[in-house]
């Protein structure tokens, strides 16, 4: 096929440019170039007159002639000026570079399309290094269109592969391909969803003649991109449920009932009950469950996990819970064994620091089935950890784990266990539909009663004294306080508050209190020790980096001061804030920042002050950062590049594409009908590797 032709065979691309296109943009074929889309467009449909132009305007386009040239200065200071005029007035053009070229090529008396950014110099309107193109009504020309702009690297620019050069290549490519672009969607489909043809869309995306056609082209390409991903995900999910049978948890037995009636220390929230019902329905159905449980920090996910594990035990299988850190695993182990005290179950903890002797006992008990619930860290993944009959797997704070790790737990049983992955980093719906597209999702959208919402405040350095006084008052009232710093070691970056010096300062400022410190470079045992000292109230202040981000529970800590808060991501700030507000007291999160804030930092801090709602925060974060940066996407194996759609901005199109794909799969699960044969071929072509997360998550 012609689109598979190597790019070096395109007119205007020699071997050298081909090399650069490949190394810097990954463009190897005609197809790759065709699908290398612009990142912005500048309106060149409109011509201004000189009289309409002022120096506040961005790029403008005019039509006129050049009157005269004047060269002044010597050597490096040489400059060339010219006067450009139309029937309404004149402005000055200036060149500091490329003077020779201009003198040889730009002529007086010829009508030019002038394009550039107007400014003012010595009270006269001027334009520095403008673009000039002879005006020709009949020629294909960027004037009269929305001009596309393409990202290029510095190296490419040095070799004259500018955005404009790419646009020129796109023109050559269009001329070469003529109409040899084949439709990827069946006719009934494009008609039904009112989509532009692929041929047209690929033309207008590079050469839009109007906003209307640009919008239609973008919609067609985005919709198609998202639709095929959804179709692939949904068909993989279907294939998986058809292939693998799950354990059937047919009964609710003694363990569950006894716990529910006798051990539950509080009434479950409606949301917790709802999620347990959803899981019961799934695990009782004969299908293998893969479910993502999202719930904000403190929403009580652990209890849900525990009840599910009891369900597994009642159905003669074992259960395990994996957490990302030793502190967290230990904490889970303690709370869970305490809650299960009266149930006479064998619950064990396995982490990297478990002794060889303990391990041997655990391994043996897992195999002979006398161990009921195993809680631990990555240590659970080791091959030596083998179960007699593993029925239920819980993965806590799953954004810390990769797909491969999940798959490993999955493979620990001949009948794959049901998997519940939990996260407190809310994933916006759009992202969940793609990254975790084949997982079912449950949400705990309700906090246990009696929680006072955390108050979040943002201060600059001038309020430092008041903040410290406030901290002192709170500690004197019996509370404890976190100070969080962004870095561990002094960095060149000027004003970053450094943890060690922060620790020194805090100790000097609060000589009457005990101050602890934790950071990522400490050994796990040391870290645990410091955390335990804080938890046991031996220290009143804990100075730390973001290592305290996940899961640690110290209900008496009611104040968190985050230094250089502008340096943190939004989700991270929210996650950190979740460390306070876990007790009955009013809690506070104080965001300290410098005065100079970027627009994005300002939005982040304002969002934190405005809301405690994790989903709202996640949506904002996605919009600010784009999905590539979202915590979890890398690790969870979002292996495909979106060429045009943006999960942050195109949520509606995604939802629409998902619904359409879902309807098609419902009606024709294996896409065997004639009408769907084109769709079937298309998703078969999508690389298997790109979606390997789909089958194992
Ligand atoms: P997370 O969802 O962040 O993992 P946890 O499971 O750690 O939250 O629960 C946070 C706190 O709320 C724990 O101290 C837990 O005992 C308590 N909790 C959980 N469910 C309820 C409930 N229904 N009513 C009151 N407190 C609850
Ligand atoms: Mg938790």
XYZ file of C-alpha atoms and ligand atoms in Angstrom:
725
model
C 0.000 0.000 0.000
C 1.228 3.419 -0.875
C 0.795 4.777 2.656
C 3.382 2.250 3.837
C 6.021 3.789 1.563
C 9.148 4.936 3.343
C 9.177 8.656 3.987
C 12.463 9.181 2.176
C 10.634 8.583 -1.091
C 8.412 11.607 -0.589
C 9.246 14.596 -2.740
C 11.219 17.086 -0.629
C 12.549 14.567 1.908
C 16.147 13.481 1.310
C 17.931 10.782 3.325
C 19.052 13.378 5.875
C 15.563 14.742 6.508
C 14.185 11.220 6.574
C 16.674 10.400 9.310
C 15.619 13.433 11.347
C 11.923 12.782 10.901
C 12.504 9.290 12.184
C 14.780 10.115 15.109
C 12.929 13.180 16.352
C 9.307 12.504 15.483
C 9.158 8.774 14.870
C 7.942 9.341 11.318
C 9.051 6.512 9.025
C 6.315 6.166 6.432
C 3.817 8.226 4.455
C 1.214 7.023 6.913
C 3.155 8.324 9.895
C 3.405 11.759 8.344
C -0.247 11.797 7.385
C -1.122 11.061 11.004
C 1.300 13.626 12.371
C -1.284 16.204 13.324
C -0.878 19.933 13.938
C -0.904 21.211 17.506
C -2.498 24.540 16.611
C -3.905 26.606 13.786
C -3.580 30.277 13.007
C -6.369 31.942 11.148
C -5.201 33.035 7.734
C -8.622 33.276 6.243
C -8.780 36.916 7.174
C -6.829 39.771 5.574
C -6.381 42.929 7.626
C -5.663 46.399 6.301
C -2.764 48.412 7.732
C -5.191 50.824 9.342
C -6.883 47.990 11.313
C -3.630 46.658 12.760
C -2.340 47.588 16.199
C 0.567 46.329 18.264
C -1.638 44.398 20.712
C -2.655 41.959 18.028
C -1.227 38.468 17.669
C -0.411 37.260 14.159
C -2.035 39.175 11.327
C -2.090 38.799 7.590
C -2.077 41.688 5.121
C -1.989 42.168 1.387
C 0.222 44.894 -0.129
C 3.487 45.906 -1.730
C 6.974 46.904 -0.679
C 8.054 50.440 -1.393
C 11.749 50.654 -0.587
C 14.598 48.904 1.224
C 17.190 50.508 3.466
C 20.276 48.791 4.901
C 21.930 50.304 7.975
C 24.696 49.340 10.439
C 27.839 47.246 10.045
C 28.778 43.581 10.638
C 26.699 41.970 13.345
C 24.667 45.145 13.704
C 23.528 45.206 10.103
C 19.819 45.492 9.601
C 17.497 45.769 6.686
C 14.279 47.791 6.767
C 11.507 48.170 4.256
C 8.194 49.973 4.006
C 5.137 47.890 3.319
C 1.944 49.608 2.205
C -1.611 49.017 1.165
C -4.315 51.502 0.243
C -4.924 52.397 3.930
C -1.387 53.102 5.147
C 2.090 51.723 5.718
C 4.240 49.906 8.274
C 7.935 49.053 8.638
C 9.463 45.621 8.105
C 12.759 44.748 9.785
C 15.310 41.955 9.293
C 18.389 41.288 11.422
C 19.160 37.931 9.841
C 18.838 36.410 6.394
C 19.310 39.841 4.846
C 21.000 38.579 1.738
C 18.184 36.182 0.993
C 15.570 38.914 1.396
C 17.460 41.284 -0.889
C 17.708 38.639 -3.577
C 14.148 37.350 -3.396
C 11.794 40.068 -2.239
C 10.982 42.644 -4.870
C 9.313 46.012 -4.865
C 6.182 46.314 -6.920
C 5.014 42.724 -6.375
C 1.864 42.050 -4.356
C 2.715 40.000 -1.255
C 0.841 38.211 1.465
C 2.496 39.569 4.603
C 2.215 37.548 7.799
C 3.670 38.273 11.234
C 3.287 39.776 14.668
C 2.871 43.556 14.741
C 4.762 45.705 17.277
C 5.700 49.340 17.748
C 9.167 50.881 17.408
C 9.852 54.623 17.725
C 6.141 55.277 17.518
C 5.868 53.448 14.152
C 4.079 50.181 13.562
C 6.546 47.493 12.506
C 6.981 43.767 11.986
C 10.218 41.888 12.640
C 11.141 38.949 10.392
C 7.749 38.701 8.680
C 6.741 35.964 6.274
C 6.277 37.165 2.717
C 4.740 35.141 -0.070
C 3.906 36.428 -3.544
C 0.131 36.603 -3.812
C -1.384 34.273 -6.372
C -5.112 33.761 -6.397
C -4.881 30.475 -8.245
C -2.127 28.754 -6.325
C -2.536 26.396 -3.362
C -1.326 28.619 -0.622
C -1.690 28.879 3.145
C -3.305 32.275 2.788
C -7.032 31.719 2.836
C -6.863 28.738 5.207
C -6.320 28.093 8.874
C -2.592 27.534 8.869
C -1.489 24.384 10.661
C 1.464 24.420 13.037
C 3.471 21.295 13.826
C 5.802 20.559 16.694
C 9.414 20.161 15.651
C 12.640 19.783 17.613
C 15.443 22.324 17.876
C 17.644 20.049 15.841
C 15.033 19.848 13.117
C 14.707 23.627 13.022
C 18.467 23.983 12.617
C 18.160 21.712 9.601
C 15.308 23.722 8.087
C 12.662 21.206 9.107
C 10.416 23.879 10.574
C 6.687 23.725 11.080
C 6.329 25.410 7.741
C 8.532 22.799 6.064
C 6.351 20.047 7.502
C 3.296 21.789 6.149
C 4.964 21.820 2.745
C 5.643 18.084 3.060
C 2.001 17.525 3.925
C 1.115 19.317 0.693
C 3.435 17.078 -1.303
C 2.013 14.052 0.432
C -1.554 15.042 -0.331
C -0.618 15.496 -3.982
C 1.116 12.094 -4.029
C -1.649 10.162 -2.307
C -4.415 11.825 -4.289
C -7.450 9.782 -3.362
C -5.697 6.636 -2.227
C -6.867 6.848 1.351
C -9.169 4.014 2.249
C -12.085 4.325 4.586
C -11.702 2.496 7.906
C -15.324 2.699 9.005
C -18.289 1.064 7.279
C -20.598 3.356 5.356
C -23.595 2.656 7.581
C -21.484 3.749 10.522
C -20.239 7.065 9.130
C -23.775 7.856 8.000
C -25.369 6.954 11.282
C -22.919 9.011 13.317
C -22.660 11.828 10.806
C -18.924 11.476 10.337
C -16.823 13.100 7.651
C -15.081 10.563 5.403
C -11.533 9.633 6.353
C -10.278 11.077 3.091
C -11.789 14.474 3.848
C -10.880 14.422 7.510
C -7.221 13.768 6.759
C -7.234 16.627 4.284
C -8.965 19.200 6.460
C -6.953 18.344 9.550
C -3.877 19.673 7.723
C -5.519 22.253 5.467
C -8.727 23.483 7.052
C -10.504 26.109 5.003
C -12.953 26.932 7.768
C -13.511 26.343 11.448
C -16.528 24.272 10.563
C -14.556 21.781 8.485
C -11.741 21.700 11.006
C -14.159 20.810 13.754
C -15.727 18.065 11.654
C -12.332 16.626 10.762
C -11.210 16.646 14.376
C -14.414 15.028 15.504
C -14.179 12.251 12.957
C -10.575 11.424 13.856
C -11.045 11.660 17.621
C -14.215 9.656 17.559
C -12.656 6.933 15.459
C -9.577 6.750 17.653
C -11.551 6.440 20.878
C -14.153 4.171 19.355
C -11.661 1.530 18.245
C -9.933 1.545 21.610
C -13.248 1.011 23.344
C -14.305 -1.649 20.883
C -11.038 -3.476 21.458
C -11.271 -3.199 25.236
C -14.854 -4.386 25.349
C -14.241 -7.318 23.058
C -11.195 -8.376 25.064
C -13.219 -8.157 28.218
C -15.883 -10.323 26.701
C -13.326 -12.854 25.517
C -11.875 -12.989 28.999
C -15.159 -13.606 30.737
C -16.003 -16.278 28.196
C -12.687 -18.019 28.667
C -12.163 -17.929 32.411
C -14.625 -19.240 34.915
C -14.323 -17.792 38.386
C -14.842 -19.247 41.834
C -18.508 -19.218 42.673
C -19.042 -17.732 46.105
C -22.449 -19.279 46.552
C -22.929 -18.746 50.258
C -22.699 -16.078 52.874
C -21.424 -18.099 55.787
C -20.411 -18.033 59.399
C -17.372 -15.831 59.222
C -19.127 -13.075 57.370
C -22.258 -13.244 59.493
C -20.516 -13.437 62.837
C -18.326 -10.509 61.936
C -21.231 -8.513 60.631
C -23.420 -9.114 63.665
C -20.886 -9.208 66.456
C -17.624 -7.518 65.555
C -18.507 -4.531 63.440
C -17.459 -1.515 65.501
C -19.753 0.842 63.633
C -22.665 0.966 61.239
C -21.518 0.613 57.629
C -22.187 3.537 55.362
C -24.707 3.148 52.576
C -21.889 3.312 50.046
C -19.947 0.527 51.746
C -23.035 -1.689 51.748
C -23.721 -0.927 48.111
C -20.197 -1.908 47.084
C -20.332 -5.146 49.062
C -23.593 -5.996 47.316
C -21.994 -5.326 43.929
C -19.107 -7.608 44.789
C -21.402 -10.320 46.092
C -23.346 -10.268 42.872
C -20.150 -10.553 40.815
C -18.463 -13.264 42.830
C -21.614 -15.334 42.992
C -22.155 -15.279 39.258
C -19.511 -17.749 38.089
C -17.568 -15.007 36.348
C -14.111 -14.059 37.477
C -14.326 -10.602 39.034
C -11.937 -7.784 38.231
C -13.097 -4.726 40.052
C -11.663 -1.343 40.778
C -12.840 0.187 44.020
C -12.449 3.923 44.167
C -13.031 5.757 47.378
C -11.593 8.908 48.746
C -9.120 8.761 51.595
C -10.873 7.759 54.785
C -13.972 6.431 53.059
C -13.531 2.997 54.638
C -12.225 0.789 51.870
C -10.373 -1.503 54.260
C -13.593 -2.682 55.832
C -15.065 -3.511 52.447
C -11.944 -5.496 51.588
C -12.129 -7.336 54.874
C -15.769 -8.323 54.445
C -15.001 -9.650 50.965
C -12.117 -11.701 52.266
C -14.463 -13.217 54.834
C -16.830 -14.085 52.031
C -13.969 -15.934 50.340
C -13.174 -17.870 53.513
C -16.807 -18.865 53.855
C -16.514 -20.415 50.426
C -13.479 -22.493 51.319
C -10.833 -20.394 49.667
C -8.002 -18.249 51.004
C -7.542 -14.509 50.631
C -4.665 -12.083 50.491
C -4.156 -8.336 50.663
C -1.175 -6.583 49.140
C -0.139 -3.039 50.088
C 2.615 -0.917 48.544
C 4.679 -0.184 51.648
C 5.758 -1.999 54.743
C 4.210 0.624 57.018
C 0.899 0.245 55.315
C 0.949 -3.544 55.237
C 1.776 -3.622 58.934
C -0.981 -1.182 59.696
C -3.495 -3.292 57.777
C -2.279 -6.395 59.512
C -2.765 -4.811 62.921
C -6.229 -3.383 62.304
C -7.470 -6.494 60.548
C -6.174 -8.991 63.080
C -7.641 -6.849 65.830
C -11.045 -6.727 64.194
C -10.973 -10.480 63.624
C -9.753 -11.274 67.144
C -12.802 -13.250 68.181
C -13.135 -15.182 64.939
C -10.343 -17.668 65.390
C -8.801 -17.197 61.981
C -5.181 -17.511 60.934
C -4.061 -14.097 59.676
C -0.374 -13.520 58.883
C 1.922 -10.736 57.759
C 4.596 -11.233 55.099
C 6.974 -8.428 54.133
C 10.530 -7.982 52.963
C 11.699 -7.966 56.538
C 9.970 -11.165 57.596
C 12.554 -13.606 58.974
C 13.376 -16.766 57.044
C 11.946 -18.893 59.815
C 8.637 -17.016 59.818
C 8.478 -17.274 56.072
C 8.859 -21.028 56.133
C 5.960 -21.347 58.541
C 3.836 -19.069 56.389
C 4.672 -20.888 53.159
C 3.737 -24.214 54.691
C 0.479 -22.931 56.163
C -0.498 -21.384 52.832
C -0.020 -24.702 51.098
C -1.845 -26.880 53.566
C -4.681 -24.375 53.737
C -4.422 -23.533 57.434
C -3.537 -19.922 56.683
C -6.697 -17.960 55.948
C -5.659 -14.412 55.218
C -2.209 -13.274 54.173
C -1.373 -9.585 54.329
C 1.842 -8.136 52.974
C 3.891 -6.184 50.506
C 5.506 -7.139 47.190
C 6.839 -10.125 49.087
C 3.519 -11.824 48.282
C 4.507 -11.946 44.637
C 7.474 -14.247 45.132
C 7.149 -17.628 43.509
C 7.591 -19.371 46.832
C 4.320 -17.873 47.989
C 1.866 -20.515 46.802
C -1.653 -21.071 48.051
C -3.743 -24.159 48.505
C -6.719 -22.383 47.031
C -6.594 -18.632 46.605
C -10.037 -17.175 46.056
C -9.774 -13.461 46.621
C -7.039 -10.896 46.099
C -7.115 -7.328 47.376
C -4.604 -4.805 46.097
C -4.536 -1.600 48.091
C -3.463 1.756 46.638
C -3.216 0.032 43.324
C -1.697 3.007 41.477
C 1.533 2.022 43.151
C 1.576 -1.328 41.421
C 2.129 -2.321 37.839
C 0.128 -4.603 35.646
C 2.699 -7.349 35.766
C 2.385 -7.502 39.515
C -1.339 -7.823 39.377
C -1.008 -10.531 36.776
C 1.313 -12.435 39.029
C -1.230 -12.654 41.816
C -3.820 -13.586 39.260
C -1.741 -16.553 38.208
C -1.341 -17.974 41.679
C -4.314 -20.242 41.344
C -5.601 -22.629 38.698
C -8.982 -20.956 38.930
C -8.020 -17.283 38.876
C -9.004 -15.515 42.085
C -11.371 -12.595 42.144
C -9.422 -9.376 42.185
C -10.354 -6.184 43.953
C -8.008 -3.274 43.385
C -8.509 -0.247 45.572
C -7.425 3.300 45.073
C -7.817 6.561 46.903
C -6.494 8.496 43.970
C -9.753 9.004 42.212
C -9.406 8.333 38.541
C -11.545 10.533 36.361
C -14.201 8.575 34.574
C -12.708 9.166 31.163
C -9.391 7.759 32.217
C -10.917 4.825 34.041
C -12.803 3.932 30.878
C -9.554 3.661 28.991
C -6.775 2.734 31.346
C -8.891 0.388 33.394
C -11.367 -0.056 30.607
C -12.081 -3.693 31.201
C -12.402 -3.472 34.956
C -15.742 -2.973 36.571
C -15.769 0.052 38.775
C -17.299 0.559 42.204
C -17.256 3.852 43.984
C -17.565 4.700 47.664
C -18.950 8.184 47.412
C -19.802 8.765 51.034
C -17.649 9.313 54.096
C -18.449 7.747 57.479
C -20.643 10.097 59.489
C -19.289 12.655 61.929
C -16.219 13.614 59.947
C -15.528 17.309 59.956
C -14.387 18.476 56.523
C -10.742 19.520 56.547
C -10.220 23.279 56.327
C -7.622 24.185 53.758
C -5.842 27.533 53.798
C -3.253 29.058 51.523
C -0.643 31.504 52.870
C 2.441 33.281 51.625
C 5.601 33.704 53.649
C 4.424 36.897 55.333
C 1.961 34.865 57.419
C 4.602 32.434 58.657
C 4.577 33.752 62.228
C 0.835 33.332 62.553
C 1.020 29.835 61.091
C 3.680 28.794 63.605
C 1.652 30.263 66.466
C -1.371 28.321 65.257
C 0.668 25.122 65.163
C 1.856 25.785 68.723
C -1.703 26.346 69.958
C -2.931 23.144 68.362
C -0.138 21.087 69.888
C -0.830 22.643 73.272
C -4.401 21.456 72.854
C -3.060 17.930 72.491
C -2.925 17.632 68.724
C -0.046 16.582 66.458
C 1.263 18.198 63.299
C 2.865 17.184 59.989
C 5.281 19.435 58.111
C 5.781 18.262 54.538
C 8.666 19.310 52.281
C 9.100 18.585 48.610
C 12.724 17.407 48.528
C 15.257 15.469 50.505
C 18.501 17.094 49.572
C 19.599 20.615 48.785
C 19.023 21.201 45.120
C 20.431 23.902 42.904
C 16.947 25.109 42.391
C 17.117 28.271 44.382
C 14.310 28.515 46.839
C 13.283 24.922 47.436
C 12.764 24.439 51.118
C 14.897 21.576 52.034
C 13.849 18.888 54.403
C 16.952 18.758 56.526
C 17.160 22.481 57.019
C 13.417 22.527 57.588
C 13.895 19.957 60.299
C 16.539 22.165 61.923
C 14.338 25.233 61.719
C 11.323 23.480 63.170
C 13.363 22.158 66.075
C 14.662 25.631 66.825
C 11.213 27.153 66.520
C 9.552 24.606 68.762
C 12.141 23.748 71.416
C 9.374 22.707 73.789
C 8.171 19.877 71.499
C 9.668 16.656 70.206
C 10.198 16.582 66.454
C 10.603 13.474 64.277
C 11.638 13.132 60.649
C 10.967 10.597 57.890
C 12.066 10.510 54.285
C 12.417 8.087 51.416
C 16.123 7.440 51.863
C 15.686 5.932 55.318
C 15.685 2.184 55.826
C 12.154 0.802 56.145
C 12.774 -0.188 59.752
C 13.947 3.308 60.700
C 11.005 4.835 58.893
C 8.594 2.558 60.706
C 10.200 3.423 64.008
C 9.788 7.161 63.453
C 6.209 6.658 62.311
C 5.448 4.564 65.361
C 6.941 7.215 67.634
C 4.604 9.752 66.070
C 1.647 7.425 66.258
C 2.360 6.748 69.933
C 2.578 10.500 70.561
C 6.214 10.381 71.577
C 6.785 13.107 68.981
C 4.387 15.979 68.419
C 5.678 17.121 65.063
C 6.630 14.952 62.120
C 8.741 16.556 59.425
C 8.620 14.530 56.253
C 8.653 14.244 52.501
C 5.817 12.725 50.554
C 6.599 9.260 51.919
C 3.682 9.727 54.294
C 1.435 10.105 51.293
C -0.211 6.698 51.343
C -2.434 5.225 53.922
C -0.838 5.990 57.289
C -3.404 6.474 59.992
C -2.707 8.834 62.909
C -6.116 10.147 63.931
C -4.690 12.579 66.487
C -2.728 14.487 63.838
C -4.984 17.371 62.914
C -2.724 19.856 61.160
C -0.641 19.483 58.036
C 1.596 22.284 56.836
C 2.824 21.780 53.278
C 5.880 23.867 52.413
C 6.441 25.044 48.820
C 3.006 23.690 48.063
C 3.220 25.053 44.526
C 5.767 22.339 43.770
C 3.349 19.483 44.328
C 0.898 18.004 41.892
C -2.764 18.338 42.643
C -3.455 14.676 43.276
C -0.442 14.504 45.500
C -1.604 17.461 47.582
C -4.978 15.853 47.973
C -3.451 12.548 48.922
C -1.234 14.233 51.502
C -4.142 16.161 52.935
C -5.887 12.845 53.513
C -3.432 12.146 56.346
C -5.316 14.607 58.537
C -9.014 14.727 59.243
C -9.070 11.131 60.425
C -10.174 11.832 63.968
C -13.015 13.689 65.653
C -11.168 17.040 65.832
C -11.406 19.834 63.294
C -8.407 19.409 60.980
C -6.440 21.885 58.921
C -4.255 21.774 55.857
C -2.037 24.819 55.439
C -0.484 25.389 52.030
C 2.585 27.629 52.184
C 3.865 29.071 48.923
C 6.039 31.806 47.492
C 4.444 34.866 45.952
C 5.451 34.087 42.417
C 3.062 31.454 41.174
C 2.504 30.166 37.691
C -1.025 30.130 36.378
C -1.187 26.387 36.885
C 0.088 26.496 40.459
C -2.504 29.121 41.239
C -5.262 26.894 39.908
C -3.914 23.937 41.880
C -3.818 25.818 45.159
C -7.200 27.427 44.590
C -8.719 24.044 43.815
C -7.320 22.615 47.042
C -8.765 25.477 49.066
C -12.121 25.264 47.344
C -12.891 21.571 47.557
C -12.282 18.308 49.383
C -13.900 16.295 46.634
C -11.339 13.893 45.230
C -13.142 13.448 41.934
C -13.366 17.146 41.260
C -9.681 17.384 42.047
C -8.835 14.506 39.748
C -10.792 16.051 36.873
C -9.002 19.354 37.330
C -5.686 17.578 37.529
C -6.362 15.710 34.315
C -7.246 18.945 32.547
C -4.119 20.674 33.830
C -1.644 17.935 33.182
C -3.076 15.744 30.500
C -3.383 12.021 31.005
C 0.218 11.149 30.165
C 1.313 12.516 33.489
C -1.465 11.144 35.587
C -0.249 9.005 38.373
C -0.870 5.425 37.496
C -1.209 5.634 33.763
C 2.387 4.729 33.074
C 2.434 1.849 35.454
C -0.924 0.497 34.633
C 0.340 0.091 31.116
C -1.594 2.573 29.067
C 0.464 1.394 26.156
C -1.118 3.297 23.330
C -0.516 6.820 22.180
C -3.508 8.878 21.445
C -2.739 10.747 18.251
C -5.493 13.283 18.446
C -7.981 12.652 21.222
C -7.285 14.079 24.656
C -8.748 12.268 27.630
C -8.836 15.486 29.619
C -10.812 17.440 27.085
C -12.652 14.895 24.999
C -14.609 13.192 27.749
C -17.905 13.594 25.934
C -16.658 12.089 22.707
C -15.166 9.231 24.699
C -18.432 8.513 26.457
C -20.232 8.582 23.148
C -17.659 6.262 21.563
C -17.922 3.901 24.514
C -21.697 3.729 24.226
C -21.563 3.086 20.509
C -18.938 0.360 20.945
C -20.892 -1.203 23.750
C -24.102 -1.339 21.705
C -22.275 -3.000 18.857
C -20.654 -5.618 21.098
C -23.957 -6.316 22.820
C -25.686 -6.993 19.529
C -22.835 -8.887 17.888
C -20.319 -10.010 20.535
C -17.752 -11.430 18.149
C -18.398 -8.956 15.343
C -19.261 -11.781 12.991
C -21.981 -10.082 10.977
C -21.237 -8.726 7.517
C -22.039 -5.220 8.631
C -19.327 -5.427 11.275
C -16.665 -7.244 9.286
C -14.746 -4.041 8.664
C -14.732 -3.224 12.354
C -13.556 -6.730 13.177
C -10.641 -6.493 10.759
C -9.720 -3.105 12.126
C -9.429 -4.207 15.746
C -7.592 -7.364 14.746
C -4.987 -5.097 13.222
C -4.473 -3.202 16.485
C -1.351 -4.482 18.090
C -1.940 -7.069 20.730
C 0.928 -5.787 22.838
C -0.634 -2.403 23.177
C -3.491 -3.899 25.048
C -1.936 -6.647 27.059
C -3.102 -4.950 30.254
C -6.628 -5.543 29.128
C -6.590 -9.253 29.673
C -4.756 -9.424 32.906
C -5.669 -6.440 34.992
P -9.452 4.267 53.314
O -10.627 4.176 52.414
O -8.729 5.562 53.159
O -8.558 3.082 53.223
P -9.915 3.274 55.935
O -10.436 1.969 55.510
O -8.531 3.334 56.460
O -10.069 4.337 54.766
O -10.925 3.911 56.984
C -10.677 5.146 57.599
C -11.194 5.155 59.003
O -12.619 5.141 59.016
C -10.754 3.958 59.799
O -10.357 4.401 61.070
C -12.005 3.088 59.864
O -12.046 2.316 61.035
C -13.118 4.097 59.860
N -14.365 3.642 59.288
C -14.518 2.839 58.190
N -15.824 2.643 57.937
C -16.509 3.317 58.870
C -17.909 3.497 59.147
N -18.854 2.943 58.400
N -18.249 4.269 60.197
C -17.313 4.855 60.945
N -15.990 4.715 60.760
C -15.589 3.963 59.740
Mg -6.613 2.632 52.869
